CSV table of C-alpha atoms and ligand atoms in Angstrom, one decimal:
chain,number,residue,atom,x,y,z
F,112,UNK,CA,-6.8,-6.8,-21.3
F,113,UNK,CA,-5.6,-3.6,-19.6
F,114,UNK,CA,-2.0,-3.5,-18.4
F,115,UNK,CA,-1.0,-4.6,-14.9
F,116,UNK,CA,0.1,-2.1,-12.3
F,117,UNK,CA,2.6,-3.5,-9.8
F,118,UNK,CA,3.0,-1.6,-6.5
F,119,UNK,CA,5.8,-2.7,-4.2
F,120,UNK,CA,5.4,-2.5,-0.4
F,121,UNK,CA,9.1,-2.4,0.2
F,122,UNK,CA,9.5,-2.3,4.0
F,123,UNK,CA,6.5,-1.6,6.2
F,124,UNK,CA,7.9,-1.9,9.8
F,125,UNK,CA,9.5,-5.3,9.0
F,126,UNK,CA,12.7,-6.2,10.7
F,127,UNK,CA,15.4,-8.4,9.0
F,128,UNK,CA,15.3,-11.6,11.1
F,129,UNK,CA,13.3,-13.6,8.5
F,130,UNK,CA,14.3,-11.7,5.3
F,131,UNK,CA,17.5,-9.7,5.3
F,132,UNK,CA,16.5,-7.8,2.1
F,133,UNK,CA,14.2,-5.3,3.8
F,134,UNK,CA,15.4,-1.8,2.9
F,135,UNK,CA,15.4,0.8,5.7
F,136,UNK,CA,17.6,3.8,4.8
F,137,UNK,CA,17.0,6.2,1.9
F,138,UNK,CA,20.0,4.7,0.0
F,139,UNK,CA,18.7,1.1,0.5
F,140,UNK,CA,15.2,2.2,-0.7
F,141,UNK,CA,16.7,4.0,-3.7
F,142,UNK,CA,18.6,0.8,-4.7
F,143,UNK,CA,15.4,-1.2,-4.4
F,144,UNK,CA,13.5,1.6,-6.4
F,145,UNK,CA,15.9,1.2,-9.4
F,146,UNK,CA,15.7,-2.6,-9.2
F,147,UNK,CA,12.0,-2.9,-8.9
F,148,UNK,CA,11.3,-0.5,-11.7
F,149,UNK,CA,13.7,-2.5,-14.0
F,150,UNK,CA,11.7,-5.6,-13.0
F,151,UNK,CA,8.3,-4.0,-13.8
F,152,UNK,CA,6.9,-2.0,-10.9
F,153,UNK,CA,5.4,1.4,-11.1
F,154,UNK,CA,4.5,2.4,-7.5
F,155,UNK,CA,6.7,2.3,-4.4
F,156,UNK,CA,5.0,2.2,-0.9
F,157,UNK,CA,7.4,2.9,2.0
F,158,UNK,CA,7.6,3.6,5.7
F,159,UNK,CA,10.5,5.9,6.7
F,160,UNK,CA,12.8,4.0,9.1
F,161,UNK,CA,15.8,4.9,11.2
F,162,UNK,CA,19.2,3.1,10.5
F,163,UNK,CA,18.3,0.6,13.2
F,164,UNK,CA,15.0,-0.1,11.6
F,165,UNK,CA,12.8,1.7,14.1
F,166,UNK,CA,10.0,3.9,12.7
F,167,UNK,CA,10.9,7.5,11.8
F,168,UNK,CA,7.9,9.8,11.3
F,169,UNK,CA,9.9,13.0,10.9
F,170,UNK,CA,9.2,15.1,7.8
F,171,UNK,CA,12.9,15.1,7.0
F,172,UNK,CA,12.9,11.3,6.9
F,173,UNK,CA,10.1,11.2,4.3
F,174,UNK,CA,11.7,13.9,2.3
F,175,UNK,CA,15.0,12.1,2.2
F,176,UNK,CA,13.4,8.9,1.0
F,177,UNK,CA,11.3,10.6,-1.7
F,178,UNK,CA,14.4,12.4,-3.0
F,179,UNK,CA,16.3,9.2,-3.1
F,180,UNK,CA,13.5,7.3,-4.9
F,181,UNK,CA,13.2,10.0,-7.5
F,182,UNK,CA,16.9,10.2,-8.0
F,183,UNK,CA,16.9,6.5,-8.8
F,184,UNK,CA,13.6,5.9,-10.7
F,185,UNK,CA,10.4,7.2,-12.2
F,186,UNK,CA,8.2,5.3,-9.8
F,187,UNK,CA,5.1,6.9,-8.3
F,188,UNK,CA,5.6,7.4,-4.5
F,189,UNK,CA,3.2,6.3,-1.8
F,190,UNK,CA,4.4,7.1,1.8
F,191,UNK,CA,2.6,5.7,4.8
F,192,UNK,CA,0.7,7.8,7.3
F,193,UNK,CA,2.3,6.0,10.2
F,194,UNK,CA,-0.8,3.8,10.9
F,195,UNK,CA,-1.2,3.4,14.6
F,196,UNK,CA,2.3,4.7,15.5
F,197,UNK,CA,1.1,8.3,15.5
F,198,UNK,CA,-2.0,9.6,17.4
F,199,UNK,CA,-4.2,12.4,16.2
F,200,UNK,CA,-5.3,13.2,12.6
F,201,UNK,CA,-3.2,16.3,12.1
F,202,UNK,CA,0.0,14.7,13.5
F,203,UNK,CA,-0.6,11.6,11.3
F,204,UNK,CA,-1.0,13.5,8.1
F,205,UNK,CA,1.2,16.5,8.8
F,206,UNK,CA,4.1,15.4,6.6
F,207,UNK,CA,1.8,14.9,3.5
F,208,UNK,CA,0.8,18.6,3.0
F,209,UNK,CA,4.3,19.7,3.9
F,210,UNK,CA,5.8,17.4,1.3
F,211,UNK,CA,3.1,18.5,-1.2
F,212,UNK,CA,4.2,22.1,-1.0
F,213,UNK,CA,7.4,21.2,-2.9
F,214,UNK,CA,6.7,19.7,-6.3
F,215,UNK,CA,9.9,17.8,-6.1
F,216,UNK,CA,8.7,16.1,-2.9
F,217,UNK,CA,4.9,15.9,-3.5
F,218,UNK,CA,4.0,12.2,-3.2
F,219,UNK,CA,1.6,10.9,-5.8
F,220,UNK,CA,-0.3,8.9,-3.1
F,221,UNK,CA,-1.1,8.7,0.5
F,222,UNK,CA,-3.1,6.0,2.3
F,223,UNK,CA,-6.8,6.4,3.2
F,224,UNK,CA,-8.0,3.4,5.2
F,225,UNK,CA,-11.7,3.7,4.9
F,226,UNK,CA,-12.7,2.2,8.3
F,227,UNK,CA,-11.4,0.6,11.5
F,228,UNK,CA,-10.3,-2.9,12.4
F,229,UNK,CA,-8.5,-4.9,15.2
F,230,UNK,CA,-5.0,-5.9,14.1
F,231,UNK,CA,-3.7,-8.1,17.0
F,232,UNK,CA,-1.9,-11.2,15.8
F,233,UNK,CA,-2.9,-14.6,17.2
F,234,UNK,CA,-0.3,-17.3,17.9
F,235,UNK,CA,-2.0,-20.7,17.6
F,236,UNK,CA,1.0,-22.6,19.1
F,237,UNK,CA,0.9,-20.5,22.2
F,238,UNK,CA,-2.9,-20.3,22.1
F,239,UNK,CA,-2.8,-16.5,22.7
F,240,UNK,CA,-2.8,-13.2,21.0
F,241,UNK,CA,0.7,-11.5,20.9
F,242,UNK,CA,-1.1,-8.2,21.8
F,243,UNK,CA,-4.7,-7.5,22.8
F,244,UNK,CA,-5.1,-3.8,22.3
F,245,UNK,CA,-4.1,-3.0,18.7
F,246,UNK,CA,-7.1,-1.3,17.2
F,247,UNK,CA,-6.5,0.6,13.9
F,248,UNK,CA,-9.1,3.3,14.4
F,249,UNK,CA,-10.2,5.7,11.7
F,250,UNK,CA,-13.4,7.5,12.6
F,251,UNK,CA,-15.6,8.9,9.8
F,252,UNK,CA,-14.6,12.4,10.9
F,253,UNK,CA,-10.9,11.5,10.5
F,254,UNK,CA,-11.5,10.0,7.0
F,255,UNK,CA,-13.4,13.0,5.8
F,256,UNK,CA,-10.6,15.2,7.2
F,257,UNK,CA,-7.9,13.2,5.5
F,258,UNK,CA,-9.7,12.9,2.2
F,259,UNK,CA,-10.3,16.7,2.1
F,260,UNK,CA,-6.7,17.4,3.0
F,261,UNK,CA,-5.4,15.1,0.3
F,262,UNK,CA,-7.6,16.7,-2.3
F,263,UNK,CA,-6.6,20.2,-1.3
F,264,UNK,CA,-2.9,19.4,-1.6
F,265,UNK,CA,-3.1,17.4,-4.8
F,266,UNK,CA,-2.2,14.0,-3.4
F,267,UNK,CA,-4.3,10.9,-4.5
F,268,UNK,CA,-5.6,8.5,-1.9
F,269,UNK,CA,-4.8,4.9,-2.0
F,270,UNK,CA,-8.2,3.7,-0.7
F,271,UNK,CA,-7.2,0.9,1.6
F,272,UNK,CA,-9.9,-1.7,2.3
F,273,UNK,CA,-9.4,-4.3,5.0
F,274,UNK,CA,-12.9,-5.8,4.8
F,275,UNK,CA,-16.3,-5.4,3.2
F,276,UNK,CA,-17.5,-2.4,5.2
F,277,UNK,CA,-14.4,-0.4,4.0
F,278,UNK,CA,-15.4,-1.2,0.4
F,279,UNK,CA,-19.0,-0.2,1.0
F,280,UNK,CA,-17.9,3.2,2.5
F,281,UNK,CA,-16.3,4.0,-0.9
F,282,UNK,CA,-19.9,4.7,-2.3
F,283,UNK,CA,-20.4,7.5,0.2
F,284,UNK,CA,-16.9,9.0,-0.4
F,285,UNK,CA,-17.6,9.0,-4.2
F,286,UNK,CA,-21.0,10.6,-3.5
F,287,UNK,CA,-19.4,13.3,-1.4
F,288,UNK,CA,-16.9,13.9,-4.3
F,289,UNK,CA,-14.0,13.0,-2.0
F,290,UNK,CA,-12.6,10.2,-4.3
F,291,UNK,CA,-10.9,10.8,-7.6
F,292,UNK,CA,-11.7,9.2,-10.9
F,293,UNK,CA,-10.6,6.5,-11.1
F,294,UNK,CA,-10.0,5.7,-7.4
F,295,UNK,CA,-7.1,3.3,-6.7
F,296,UNK,CA,-8.3,0.8,-4.1
F,297,UNK,CA,-6.1,-1.7,-2.2
F,298,UNK,CA,-7.9,-4.8,-1.1
F,299,UNK,CA,-6.0,-6.1,2.0
F,300,UNK,CA,-5.7,-9.8,2.7
F,301,UNK,CA,-4.2,-11.0,5.9
F,302,UNK,CA,-2.9,-14.5,6.5
F,303,UNK,CA,-1.3,-16.1,9.6
F,304,UNK,CA,-2.8,-15.0,12.8
F,305,UNK,CA,-3.8,-11.6,11.5
F,306,UNK,CA,-7.6,-11.5,11.3
F,307,UNK,CA,-8.0,-7.8,10.4
F,308,UNK,CA,-8.4,-8.4,6.6
F,309,UNK,CA,-9.8,-11.0,4.3
F,310,UNK,CA,-8.1,-14.4,4.1
F,311,UNK,CA,-5.7,-14.6,1.0
F,312,UNK,CA,-8.0,-17.1,-0.7
F,313,UNK,CA,-10.3,-17.0,-3.7
F,314,UNK,CA,-13.3,-16.5,-1.4
F,315,UNK,CA,-11.5,-13.7,0.4
F,316,UNK,CA,-11.0,-11.7,-2.8
F,317,UNK,CA,-14.4,-12.6,-4.2
F,318,UNK,CA,-16.1,-11.2,-1.1
F,319,UNK,CA,-14.4,-7.8,-1.7
F,320,UNK,CA,-15.3,-7.8,-5.4
F,321,UNK,CA,-18.9,-8.7,-4.8
F,322,UNK,CA,-19.5,-5.4,-3.0
F,323,UNK,CA,-17.4,-3.0,-5.1
F,324,UNK,CA,-19.7,0.0,-5.7
F,325,UNK,CA,-21.2,-0.7,-9.2
F,326,UNK,CA,-20.7,1.9,-11.9
F,327,UNK,CA,-17.9,3.7,-10.0
F,328,UNK,CA,-14.5,4.2,-11.6
F,329,UNK,CA,-12.2,1.9,-9.5
F,330,UNK,CA,-8.8,0.4,-10.3
F,331,UNK,CA,-8.3,-2.3,-7.6
F,332,UNK,CA,-5.2,-4.0,-6.4
F,333,UNK,CA,-4.5,-6.8,-3.9
F,334,UNK,CA,-2.0,-7.3,-1.0
F,335,UNK,CA,-1.4,-9.9,1.7
F,336,UNK,CA,0.1,-8.9,5.1
F,337,UNK,CA,1.3,-11.3,6.2
F,338,UNK,CA,0.8,-14.3,3.9
F,339,UNK,CA,1.8,-15.5,0.5
F,340,UNK,CA,0.0,-13.2,-2.1
F,341,UNK,CA,0.7,-15.3,-5.2
F,342,UNK,CA,-2.5,-17.3,-5.3
F,343,UNK,CA,-4.6,-14.1,-4.8
F,344,UNK,CA,-2.3,-12.3,-7.3
F,345,UNK,CA,-3.0,-14.9,-9.9
F,346,UNK,CA,-6.7,-14.4,-9.4
F,347,UNK,CA,-6.5,-10.6,-9.5
F,348,UNK,CA,-4.4,-10.8,-12.7
F,349,UNK,CA,-7.1,-12.9,-14.4
F,350,UNK,CA,-9.9,-10.6,-13.2
F,351,UNK,CA,-8.4,-7.3,-14.3
F,352,UNK,CA,-7.1,-6.2,-11.0
F,353,UNK,CA,-3.6,-5.1,-10.0
F,354,UNK,CA,-0.9,-6.4,-7.6
F,355,UNK,CA,0.8,-4.8,-4.5
F,356,UNK,CA,3.5,-7.1,-3.1
F,357,UNK,CA,6.7,-6.7,-1.1
F,358,UNK,CA,9.0,-8.1,1.6
F,359,UNK,CA,7.6,-5.5,3.9
F,360,UNK,CA,4.3,-7.4,3.9
F,361,UNK,CA,5.6,-10.9,4.0
F,362,UNK,CA,9.2,-12.3,4.2
F,363,UNK,CA,8.5,-15.1,1.6
F,364,UNK,CA,10.9,-17.5,3.4
F,365,UNK,CA,9.2,-20.3,1.4
F,366,UNK,CA,10.7,-18.7,-1.7
F,367,UNK,CA,14.1,-18.3,-0.1
F,368,UNK,CA,13.7,-14.8,1.4
F,369,UNK,CA,13.8,-13.0,-2.0
F,370,UNK,CA,14.4,-9.3,-2.7
F,371,UNK,CA,11.6,-7.0,-3.7
F,372,UNK,CA,12.8,-7.0,-7.3
F,373,UNK,CA,12.8,-10.9,-7.3
F,374,UNK,CA,9.1,-10.8,-6.1
F,375,UNK,CA,8.3,-8.3,-8.9
F,376,UNK,CA,9.9,-10.6,-11.5
F,377,UNK,CA,7.8,-13.5,-10.3
F,378,UNK,CA,4.6,-11.4,-10.6
F,379,UNK,CA,5.6,-10.3,-14.1
F,380,UNK,CA,6.2,-13.9,-15.2
F,381,UNK,CA,2.9,-14.9,-13.8
F,382,UNK,CA,1.1,-12.0,-15.6
F,383,UNK,CA,2.8,-12.9,-18.9
F,384,UNK,CA,1.6,-16.5,-18.5
F,385,UNK,CA,-2.0,-15.2,-18.3
F,386,UNK,CA,-1.3,-12.9,-21.3
F,387,UNK,CA,-1.3,-9.7,-19.3
F,388,UNK,CA,1.3,-7.1,-20.0
F,389,UNK,CA,2.8,-4.9,-17.3
F,390,UNK,CA,2.5,-1.1,-17.1
F,391,UNK,CA,5.5,1.1,-17.1
F,392,UNK,CA,5.4,4.0,-14.5
F,393,UNK,CA,4.3,6.3,-17.3
F,394,UNK,CA,1.5,4.0,-18.5
F,395,UNK,CA,0.4,3.4,-14.9
F,396,UNK,CA,0.1,7.2,-14.4
F,397,UNK,CA,-2.2,7.5,-17.4
F,398,UNK,CA,-4.3,4.6,-16.3
F,399,UNK,CA,-4.7,6.2,-12.8
F,400,UNK,CA,-5.3,9.7,-14.2
F,401,UNK,CA,-2.1,11.2,-12.7
F,402,UNK,CA,-0.2,13.9,-14.6
F,403,UNK,CA,3.3,13.2,-15.7
F,404,UNK,CA,6.1,14.6,-13.6
N,765,ZN,ZN1,2.5,0.5,4.8
């Protein structure tokens, strides 16, 4: 079976109340980069953060984190677009072309969420939503703009799919020659009171896989935000998919609030128990058709 690509979603916008091991600063992310690569990861997804943990969407912040990651590891880099924290296509994506101008800072990946979804979180104890207006909106116009910009500047999309319609849209983007071969797709599962993605269950993953465009070159991975990814990861490992995990997505308090590297070690152990070897960053690059640095 093909080797397993492990991506680590190191921090998102997670605070440290439930898991103190969320890296925020470039130095903290660099320490995690070295540790997760040693454990078996090949891609690092990050959100630039200020020293107090608040979001930092400045070009300088992304550049500092990428420099730090590359000083400490050979990992492929996947910065966020800022999701709903930034309004407007150009403002959301501005740091990516600017980073791509400098080969030392050009990220291998940037996220392309192929659709829109509500992401308010429901609290069943309080019987209410914590917010009622968080829509993650990506119009088709925005998606075409982003896909073209990424292609122009040599950055691969991580095709993020929150539900079946996102996966179905891949067919059109392949058809318009706006997705690379292979495309790297992230199938998003959401537990807890987050209904934006599929439940982290066998049925949740199966529903995604049932509508993958047939005959198209796709390497798919699974995540769960929030929620424990391990049952879905086990299923993905057996079905030839890949795994994207991290304390940014879920604090894993049930596992004693581990570090990112500890999560990777658990995924590697699980993969080995199913007879699946783990890809090095170099091997993952070849599998995804990305030139060596
Ligand atoms: Zn993210």
